[in-house]
PDB file of C-alpha atoms in Angstrom:
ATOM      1  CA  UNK A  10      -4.405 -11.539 -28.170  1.00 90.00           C
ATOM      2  CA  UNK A  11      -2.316  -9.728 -25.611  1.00 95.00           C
ATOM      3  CA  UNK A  12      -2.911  -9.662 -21.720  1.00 97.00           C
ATOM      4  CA  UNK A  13      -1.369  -7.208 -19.982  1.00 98.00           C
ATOM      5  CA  UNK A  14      -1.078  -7.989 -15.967  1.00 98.00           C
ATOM      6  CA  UNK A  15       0.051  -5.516 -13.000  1.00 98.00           C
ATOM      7  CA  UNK A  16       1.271  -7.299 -10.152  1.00 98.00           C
ATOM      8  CA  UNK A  17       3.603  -7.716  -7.701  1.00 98.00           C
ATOM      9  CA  UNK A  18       6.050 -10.338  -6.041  1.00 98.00           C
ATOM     10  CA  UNK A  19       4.893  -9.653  -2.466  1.00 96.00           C
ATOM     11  CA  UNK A  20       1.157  -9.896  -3.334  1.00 96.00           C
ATOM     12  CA  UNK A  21      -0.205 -13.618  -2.575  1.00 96.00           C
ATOM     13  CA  UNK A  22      -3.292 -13.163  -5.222  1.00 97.00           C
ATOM     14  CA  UNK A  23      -0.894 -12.473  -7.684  1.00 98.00           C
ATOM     15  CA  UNK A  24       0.699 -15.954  -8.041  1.00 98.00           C
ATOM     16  CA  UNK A  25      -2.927 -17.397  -7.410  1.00 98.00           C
ATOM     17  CA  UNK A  26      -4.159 -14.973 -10.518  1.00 98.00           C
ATOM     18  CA  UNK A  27      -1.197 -16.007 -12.918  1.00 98.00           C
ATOM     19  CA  UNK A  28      -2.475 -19.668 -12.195  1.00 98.00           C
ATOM     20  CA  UNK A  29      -6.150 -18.809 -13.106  1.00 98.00           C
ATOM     21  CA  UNK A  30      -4.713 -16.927 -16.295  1.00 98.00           C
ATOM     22  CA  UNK A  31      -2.617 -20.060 -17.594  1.00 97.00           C
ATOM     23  CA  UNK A  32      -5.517 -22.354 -16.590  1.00 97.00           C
ATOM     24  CA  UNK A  33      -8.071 -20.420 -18.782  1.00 96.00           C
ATOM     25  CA  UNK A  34      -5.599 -20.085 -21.896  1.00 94.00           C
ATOM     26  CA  UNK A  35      -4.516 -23.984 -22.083  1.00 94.00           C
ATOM     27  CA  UNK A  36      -8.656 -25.340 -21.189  1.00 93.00           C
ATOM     28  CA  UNK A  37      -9.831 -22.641 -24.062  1.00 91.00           C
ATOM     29  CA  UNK A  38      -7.066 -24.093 -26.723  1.00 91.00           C
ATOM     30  CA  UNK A  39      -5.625 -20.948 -26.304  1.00 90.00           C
ATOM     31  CA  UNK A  40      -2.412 -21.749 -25.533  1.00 89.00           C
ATOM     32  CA  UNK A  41       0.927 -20.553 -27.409  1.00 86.00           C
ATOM     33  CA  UNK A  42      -1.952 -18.108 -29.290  1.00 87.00           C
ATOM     34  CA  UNK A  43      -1.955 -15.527 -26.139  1.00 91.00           C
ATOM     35  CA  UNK A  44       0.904 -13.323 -25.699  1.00 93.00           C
ATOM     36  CA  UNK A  45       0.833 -12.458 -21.644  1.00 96.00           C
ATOM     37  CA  UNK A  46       3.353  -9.160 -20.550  1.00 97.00           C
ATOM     38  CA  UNK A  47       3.590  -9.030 -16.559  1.00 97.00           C
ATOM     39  CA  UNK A  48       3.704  -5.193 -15.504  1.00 98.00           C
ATOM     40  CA  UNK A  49       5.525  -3.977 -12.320  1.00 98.00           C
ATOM     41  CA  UNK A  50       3.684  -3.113  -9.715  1.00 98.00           C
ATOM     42  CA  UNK A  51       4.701  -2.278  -6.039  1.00 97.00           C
ATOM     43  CA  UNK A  52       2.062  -2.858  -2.363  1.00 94.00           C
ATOM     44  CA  UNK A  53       3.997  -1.433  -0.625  1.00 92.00           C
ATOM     45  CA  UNK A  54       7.253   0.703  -1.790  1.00 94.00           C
ATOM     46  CA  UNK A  55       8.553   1.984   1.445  1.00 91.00           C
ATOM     47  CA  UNK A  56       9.126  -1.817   2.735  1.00 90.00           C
ATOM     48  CA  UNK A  57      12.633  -2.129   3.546  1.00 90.00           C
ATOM     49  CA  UNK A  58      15.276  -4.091   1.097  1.00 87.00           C
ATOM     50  CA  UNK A  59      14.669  -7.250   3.612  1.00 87.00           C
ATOM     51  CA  UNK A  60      14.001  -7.952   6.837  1.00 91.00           C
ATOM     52  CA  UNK A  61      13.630 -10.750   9.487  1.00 92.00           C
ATOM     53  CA  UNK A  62      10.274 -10.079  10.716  1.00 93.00           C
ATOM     54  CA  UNK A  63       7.786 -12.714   9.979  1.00 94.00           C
ATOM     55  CA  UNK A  64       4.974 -12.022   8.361  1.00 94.00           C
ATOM     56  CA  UNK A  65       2.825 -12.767  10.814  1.00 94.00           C
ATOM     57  CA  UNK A  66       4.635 -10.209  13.440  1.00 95.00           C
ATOM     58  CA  UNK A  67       4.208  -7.463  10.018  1.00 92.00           C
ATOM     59  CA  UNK A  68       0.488  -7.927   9.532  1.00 91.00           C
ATOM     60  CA  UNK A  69      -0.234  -7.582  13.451  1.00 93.00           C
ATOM     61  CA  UNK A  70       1.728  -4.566  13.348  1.00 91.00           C
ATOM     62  CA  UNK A  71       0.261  -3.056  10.122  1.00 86.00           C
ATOM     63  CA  UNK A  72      -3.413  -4.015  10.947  1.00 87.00           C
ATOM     64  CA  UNK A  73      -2.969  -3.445  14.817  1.00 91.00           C
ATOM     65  CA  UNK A  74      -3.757  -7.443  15.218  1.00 92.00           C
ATOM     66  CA  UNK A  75      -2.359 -10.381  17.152  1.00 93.00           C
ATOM     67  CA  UNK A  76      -0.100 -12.669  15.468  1.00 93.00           C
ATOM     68  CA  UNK A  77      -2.265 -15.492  16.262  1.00 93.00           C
ATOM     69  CA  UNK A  78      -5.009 -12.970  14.192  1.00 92.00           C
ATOM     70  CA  UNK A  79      -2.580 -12.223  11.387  1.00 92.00           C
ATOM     71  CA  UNK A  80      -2.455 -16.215  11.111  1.00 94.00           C
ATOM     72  CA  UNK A  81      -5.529 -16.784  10.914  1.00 92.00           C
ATOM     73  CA  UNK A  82      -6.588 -14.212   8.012  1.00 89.00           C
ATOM     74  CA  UNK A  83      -3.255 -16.245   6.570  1.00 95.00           C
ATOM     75  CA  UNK A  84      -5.447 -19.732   6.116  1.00 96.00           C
ATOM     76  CA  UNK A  85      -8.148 -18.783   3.826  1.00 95.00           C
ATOM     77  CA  UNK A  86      -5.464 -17.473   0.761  1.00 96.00           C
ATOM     78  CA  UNK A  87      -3.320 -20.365   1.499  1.00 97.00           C
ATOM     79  CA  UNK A  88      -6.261 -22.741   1.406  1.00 97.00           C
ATOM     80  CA  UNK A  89      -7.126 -20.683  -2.209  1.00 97.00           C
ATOM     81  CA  UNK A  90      -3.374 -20.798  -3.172  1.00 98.00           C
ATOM     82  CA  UNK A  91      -3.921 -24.793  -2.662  1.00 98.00           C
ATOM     83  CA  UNK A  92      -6.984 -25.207  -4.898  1.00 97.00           C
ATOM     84  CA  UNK A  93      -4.372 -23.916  -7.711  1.00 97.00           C
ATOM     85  CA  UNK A  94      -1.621 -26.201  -6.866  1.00 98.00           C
ATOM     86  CA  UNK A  95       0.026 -23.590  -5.113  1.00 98.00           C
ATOM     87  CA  UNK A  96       1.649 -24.799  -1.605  1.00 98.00           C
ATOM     88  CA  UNK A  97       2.034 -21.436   0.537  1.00 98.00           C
ATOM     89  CA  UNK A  98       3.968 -21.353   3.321  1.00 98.00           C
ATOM     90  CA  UNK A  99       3.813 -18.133   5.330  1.00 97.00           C
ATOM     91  CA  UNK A 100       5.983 -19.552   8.156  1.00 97.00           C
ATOM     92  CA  UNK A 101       8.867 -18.696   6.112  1.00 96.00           C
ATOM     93  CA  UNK A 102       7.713 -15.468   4.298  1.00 96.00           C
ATOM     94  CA  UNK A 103       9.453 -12.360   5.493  1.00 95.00           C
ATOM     95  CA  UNK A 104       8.213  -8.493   4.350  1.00 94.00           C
ATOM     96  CA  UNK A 105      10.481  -7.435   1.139  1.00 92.00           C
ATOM     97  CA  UNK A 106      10.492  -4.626  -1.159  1.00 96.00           C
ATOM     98  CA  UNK A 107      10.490  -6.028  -4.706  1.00 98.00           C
ATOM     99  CA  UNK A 108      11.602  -3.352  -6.880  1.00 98.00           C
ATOM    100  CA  UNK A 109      15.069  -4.916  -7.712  1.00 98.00           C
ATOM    101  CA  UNK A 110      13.142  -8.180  -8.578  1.00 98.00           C
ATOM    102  CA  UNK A 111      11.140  -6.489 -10.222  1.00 98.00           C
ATOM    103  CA  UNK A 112      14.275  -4.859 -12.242  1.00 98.00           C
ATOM    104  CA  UNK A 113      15.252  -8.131 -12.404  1.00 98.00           C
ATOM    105  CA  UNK A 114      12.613  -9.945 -14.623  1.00 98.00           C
ATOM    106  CA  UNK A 115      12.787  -6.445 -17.129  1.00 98.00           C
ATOM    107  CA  UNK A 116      15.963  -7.487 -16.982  1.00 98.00           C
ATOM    108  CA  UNK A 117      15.285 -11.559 -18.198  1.00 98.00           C
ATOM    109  CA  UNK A 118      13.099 -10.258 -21.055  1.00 98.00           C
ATOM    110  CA  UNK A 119      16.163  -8.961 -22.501  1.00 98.00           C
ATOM    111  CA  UNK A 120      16.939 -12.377 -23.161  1.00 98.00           C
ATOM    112  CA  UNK A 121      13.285 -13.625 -23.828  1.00 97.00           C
ATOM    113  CA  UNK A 122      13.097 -14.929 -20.082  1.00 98.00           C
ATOM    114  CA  UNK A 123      10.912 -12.725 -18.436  1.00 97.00           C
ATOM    115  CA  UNK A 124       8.116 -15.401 -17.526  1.00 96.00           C
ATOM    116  CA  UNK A 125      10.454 -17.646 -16.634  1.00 98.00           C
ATOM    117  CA  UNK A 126      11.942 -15.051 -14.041  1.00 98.00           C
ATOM    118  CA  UNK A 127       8.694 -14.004 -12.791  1.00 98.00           C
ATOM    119  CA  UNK A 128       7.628 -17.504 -12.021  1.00 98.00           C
ATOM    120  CA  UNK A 129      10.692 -18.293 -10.058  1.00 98.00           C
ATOM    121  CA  UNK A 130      10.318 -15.352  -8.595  1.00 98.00           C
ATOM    122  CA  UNK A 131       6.881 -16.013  -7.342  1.00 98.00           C
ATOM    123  CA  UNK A 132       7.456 -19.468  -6.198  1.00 98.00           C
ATOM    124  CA  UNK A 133      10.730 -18.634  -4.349  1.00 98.00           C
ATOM    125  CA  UNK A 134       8.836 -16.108  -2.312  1.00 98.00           C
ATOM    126  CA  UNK A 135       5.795 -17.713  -1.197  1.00 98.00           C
ATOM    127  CA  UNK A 136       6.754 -21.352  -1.111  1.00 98.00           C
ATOM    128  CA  UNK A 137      10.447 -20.907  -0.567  1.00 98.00           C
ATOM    129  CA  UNK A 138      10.328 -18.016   1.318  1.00 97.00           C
ATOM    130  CA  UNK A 139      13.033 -16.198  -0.491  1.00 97.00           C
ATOM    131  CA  UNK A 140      13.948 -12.820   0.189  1.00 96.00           C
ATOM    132  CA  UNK A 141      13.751 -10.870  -3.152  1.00 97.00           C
ATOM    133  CA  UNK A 142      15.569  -8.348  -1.575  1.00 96.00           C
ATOM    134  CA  UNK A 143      18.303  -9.528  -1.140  1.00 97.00           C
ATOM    135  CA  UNK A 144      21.131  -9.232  -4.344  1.00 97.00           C
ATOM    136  CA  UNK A 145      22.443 -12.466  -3.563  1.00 98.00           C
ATOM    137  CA  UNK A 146      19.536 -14.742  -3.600  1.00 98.00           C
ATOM    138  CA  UNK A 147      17.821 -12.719  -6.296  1.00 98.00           C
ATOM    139  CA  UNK A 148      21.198 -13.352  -8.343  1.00 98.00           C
ATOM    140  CA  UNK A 149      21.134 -17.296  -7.760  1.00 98.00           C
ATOM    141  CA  UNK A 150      17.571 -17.718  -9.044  1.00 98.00           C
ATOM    142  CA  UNK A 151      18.419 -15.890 -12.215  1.00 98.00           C
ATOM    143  CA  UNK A 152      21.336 -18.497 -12.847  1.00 98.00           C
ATOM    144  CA  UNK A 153      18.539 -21.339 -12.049  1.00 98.00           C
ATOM    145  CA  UNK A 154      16.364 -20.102 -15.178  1.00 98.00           C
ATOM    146  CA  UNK A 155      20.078 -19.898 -17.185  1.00 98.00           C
ATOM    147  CA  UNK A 156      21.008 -16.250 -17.266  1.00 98.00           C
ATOM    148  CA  UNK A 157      25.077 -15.672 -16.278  1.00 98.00           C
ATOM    149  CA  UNK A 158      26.084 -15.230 -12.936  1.00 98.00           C
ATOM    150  CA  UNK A 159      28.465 -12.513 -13.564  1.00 98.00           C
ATOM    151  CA  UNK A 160      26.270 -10.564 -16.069  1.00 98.00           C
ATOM    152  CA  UNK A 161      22.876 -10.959 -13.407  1.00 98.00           C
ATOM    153  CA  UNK A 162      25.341  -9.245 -10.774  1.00 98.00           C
ATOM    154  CA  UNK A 163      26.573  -6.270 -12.422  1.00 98.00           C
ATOM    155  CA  UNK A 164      23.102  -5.755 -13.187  1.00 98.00           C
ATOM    156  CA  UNK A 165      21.975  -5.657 -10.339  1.00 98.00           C
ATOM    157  CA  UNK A 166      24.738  -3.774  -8.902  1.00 97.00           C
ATOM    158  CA  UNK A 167      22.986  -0.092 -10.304  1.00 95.00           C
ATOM    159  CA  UNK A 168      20.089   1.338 -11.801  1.00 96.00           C
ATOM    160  CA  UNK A 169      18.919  -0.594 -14.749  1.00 97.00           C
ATOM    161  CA  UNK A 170      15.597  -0.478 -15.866  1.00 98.00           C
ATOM    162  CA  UNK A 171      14.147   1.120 -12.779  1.00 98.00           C
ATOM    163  CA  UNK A 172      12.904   3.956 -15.388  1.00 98.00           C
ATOM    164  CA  UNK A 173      11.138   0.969 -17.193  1.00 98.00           C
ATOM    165  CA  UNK A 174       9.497  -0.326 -13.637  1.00 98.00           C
ATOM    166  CA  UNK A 175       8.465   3.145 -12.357  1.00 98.00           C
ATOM    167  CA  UNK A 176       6.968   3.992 -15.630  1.00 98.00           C
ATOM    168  CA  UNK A 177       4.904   0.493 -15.087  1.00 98.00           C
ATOM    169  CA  UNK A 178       3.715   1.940 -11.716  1.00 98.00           C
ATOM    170  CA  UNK A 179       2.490   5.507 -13.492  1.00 98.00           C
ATOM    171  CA  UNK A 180       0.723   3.689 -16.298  1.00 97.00           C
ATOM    172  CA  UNK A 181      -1.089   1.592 -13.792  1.00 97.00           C
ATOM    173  CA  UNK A 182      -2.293   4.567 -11.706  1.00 96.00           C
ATOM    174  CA  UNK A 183      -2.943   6.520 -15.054  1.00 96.00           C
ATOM    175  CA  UNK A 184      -5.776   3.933 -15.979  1.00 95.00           C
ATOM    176  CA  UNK A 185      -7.187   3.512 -12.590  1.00 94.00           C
ATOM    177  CA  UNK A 186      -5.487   0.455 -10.987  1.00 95.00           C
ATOM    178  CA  UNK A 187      -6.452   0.075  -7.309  1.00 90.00           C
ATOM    179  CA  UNK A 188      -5.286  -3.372  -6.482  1.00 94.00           C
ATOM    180  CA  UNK A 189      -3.348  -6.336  -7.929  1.00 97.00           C
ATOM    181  CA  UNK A 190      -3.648  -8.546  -9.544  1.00 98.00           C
ATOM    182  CA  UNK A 191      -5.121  -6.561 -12.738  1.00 98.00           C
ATOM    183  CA  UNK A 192      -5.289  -7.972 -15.805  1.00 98.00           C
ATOM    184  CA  UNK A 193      -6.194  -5.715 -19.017  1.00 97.00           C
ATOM    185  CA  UNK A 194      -7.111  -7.705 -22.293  1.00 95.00           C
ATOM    186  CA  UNK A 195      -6.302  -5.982 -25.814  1.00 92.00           C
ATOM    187  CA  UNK A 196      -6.553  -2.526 -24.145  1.00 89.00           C
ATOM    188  CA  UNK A 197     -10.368  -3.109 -23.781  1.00 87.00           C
ATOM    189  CA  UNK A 198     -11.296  -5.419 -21.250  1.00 91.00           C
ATOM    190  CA  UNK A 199      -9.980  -5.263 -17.661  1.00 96.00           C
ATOM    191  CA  UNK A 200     -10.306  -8.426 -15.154  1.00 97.00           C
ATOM    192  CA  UNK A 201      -9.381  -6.969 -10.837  1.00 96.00           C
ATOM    193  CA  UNK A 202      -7.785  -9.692  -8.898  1.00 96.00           C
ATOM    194  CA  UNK A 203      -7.768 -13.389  -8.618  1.00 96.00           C
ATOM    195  CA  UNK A 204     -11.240 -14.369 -10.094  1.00 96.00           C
ATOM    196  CA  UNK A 205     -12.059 -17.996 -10.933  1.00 96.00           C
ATOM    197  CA  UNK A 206     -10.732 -19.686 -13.918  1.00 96.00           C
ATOM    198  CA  UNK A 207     -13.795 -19.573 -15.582  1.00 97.00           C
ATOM    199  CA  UNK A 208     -13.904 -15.356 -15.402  1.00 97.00           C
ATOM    200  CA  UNK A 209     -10.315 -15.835 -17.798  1.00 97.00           C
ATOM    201  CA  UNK A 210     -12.153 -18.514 -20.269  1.00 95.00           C
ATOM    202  CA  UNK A 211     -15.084 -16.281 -20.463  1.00 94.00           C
ATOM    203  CA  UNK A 212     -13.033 -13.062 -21.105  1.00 94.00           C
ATOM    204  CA  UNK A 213     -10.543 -14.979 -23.337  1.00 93.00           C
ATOM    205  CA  UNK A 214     -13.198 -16.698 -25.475  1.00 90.00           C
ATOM    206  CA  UNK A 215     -14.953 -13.015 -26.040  1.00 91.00           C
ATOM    207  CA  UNK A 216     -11.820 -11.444 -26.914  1.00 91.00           C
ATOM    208  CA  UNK A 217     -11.161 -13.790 -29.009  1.00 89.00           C
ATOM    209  CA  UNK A 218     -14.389 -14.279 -30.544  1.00 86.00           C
ATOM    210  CA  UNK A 219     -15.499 -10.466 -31.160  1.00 80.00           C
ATOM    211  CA  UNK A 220     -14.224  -7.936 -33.755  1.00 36.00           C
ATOM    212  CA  UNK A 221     -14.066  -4.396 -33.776  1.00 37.00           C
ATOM    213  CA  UNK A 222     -14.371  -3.583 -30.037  1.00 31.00           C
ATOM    214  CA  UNK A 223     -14.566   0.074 -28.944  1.00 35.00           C
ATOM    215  CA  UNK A 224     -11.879   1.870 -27.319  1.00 30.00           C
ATOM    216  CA  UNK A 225     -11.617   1.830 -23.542  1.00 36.00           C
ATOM    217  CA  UNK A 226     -11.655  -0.573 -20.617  1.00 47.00           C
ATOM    218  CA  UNK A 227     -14.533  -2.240 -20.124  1.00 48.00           C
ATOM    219  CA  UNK A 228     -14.888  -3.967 -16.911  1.00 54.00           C
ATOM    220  CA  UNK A 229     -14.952  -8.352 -16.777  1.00 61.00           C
ATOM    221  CA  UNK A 230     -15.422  -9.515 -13.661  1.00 57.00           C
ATOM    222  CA  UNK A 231     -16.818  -7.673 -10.634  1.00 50.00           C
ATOM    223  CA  UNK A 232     -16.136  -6.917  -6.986  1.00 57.00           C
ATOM    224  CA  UNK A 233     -12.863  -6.923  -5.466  1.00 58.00           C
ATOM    225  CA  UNK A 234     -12.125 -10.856  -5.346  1.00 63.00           C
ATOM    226  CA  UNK A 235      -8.927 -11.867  -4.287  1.00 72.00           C
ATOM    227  CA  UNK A 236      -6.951  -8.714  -4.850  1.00 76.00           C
ATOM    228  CA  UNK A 237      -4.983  -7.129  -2.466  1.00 79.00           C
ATOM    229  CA  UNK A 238      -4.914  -3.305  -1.891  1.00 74.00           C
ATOM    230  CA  UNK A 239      -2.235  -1.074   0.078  1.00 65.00           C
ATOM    231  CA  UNK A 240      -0.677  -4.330   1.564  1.00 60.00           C
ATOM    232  CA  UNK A 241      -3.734  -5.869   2.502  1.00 66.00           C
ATOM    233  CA  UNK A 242      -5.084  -8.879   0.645  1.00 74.00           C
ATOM    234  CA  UNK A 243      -8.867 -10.264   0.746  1.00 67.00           C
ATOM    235  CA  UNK A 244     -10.595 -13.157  -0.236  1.00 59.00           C
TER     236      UNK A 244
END
């Protein structure tokens, strides 16, 4: 079984949805039987390389809010973050564009360490508050999962697989992706955004269990729960 997933390092419901995933494969028995491929996917591509802006100050400003607003719309993902072992800390978040981490874990799968990279990746972001835009930091979290300093650098320091990450992007708006996360299953069954565990054992139990499915996407899971669209994330 493969699971294909579009998301990005900036979106909060991405790192909750991974977490739903993995839950659903290892309670099903399914683990080490699924083979999961994380897809590149950008909220917001204009965002500068980094910034010091908190996040707060970025969602006032992008949803014409307060601060003490932006906060507050803050508690309810970091209180569904929690329920997944997740520990969120927005405090220390700052707006990034992610398309050199993004290069980055394309990069790791060259040497069979792309979910390793995307999972430090995630973590340093929203409980670290790393700033994945920055070559420096990006470069000592590769060395943490074991890839050379040296080699992570000079990757980093042009153009590699930014065809490969782009071409992510077009395939995602070529089948209709709105929001991340987005998880498509086999190339037939399509789960949008952070659904419950039990929406991933339900889908991964079918998949598993049927034969001779018919081509095309068929929709698991509706509404919009916990996906975030355009830079905005909802519960």
């Amino acid at each position: 079984m493969k699971i294909e997933v579009w998301s990005d390092y900036a979106c909060p419901f991405c790192y909750i949805g991974k977490r739903e995933l993995e839950n659903a494969i290892e309670n099903t028995g399914f683990k080490g039987k699924v083979d999961v491929e994380f897809k590149a996917y950008q909220l917001d591509p204009g965002s500068p390389a980094e910034s010091d802006e908190t996040m707060y100050s970025a969602l006032a400003r992008k949803f014409g809010s307060s601060e003490e607003q932006a906060k507050s719309q803050t508690e309810g993902i970091k209180a569904r973050a929690a329920e997944v072992g997740l520990n969120y800390d927005f405090d220390k978040m700052t707006p990034a564009n992610t398309f050199k981490a993004h290069r980055l874990s394309k990069f790791a799968g060259t040497f069979n360490k792309e979910k390793e990279m995307t999972e430090r990746l995630l973590k340093a972001y929203f409980e670290e508050g790393a700033k994945l835009g920055n070559t420096d930091v990006l470069v000592t979290l590769a060395t943490e999962i074991g890839l050379d300093e040296k080699v992570v650098r000079d990757f980093l320091s042009d153009d590699q697989f930014a065809t490969e990450v782009l071409t992510d992007i077009e395939q995602a708006r070529e089948i209709g992706v709105q929001g991340v996360p987005f998880f498509v299953i086999n190339q037939k069954y399509a789960i949008s955004g952070a659904q419950p565990t039990e929406v991933f054992e339900q889908a991964v139990k079918q998949v598993a269990e049927e034969e001779g499915l018919r081509p095309g996407i068929q929709m698991m899971g509706s509404g919009d729960a916990g996906v975030c669209k355009d830079g905005q994330c909802e519960i």
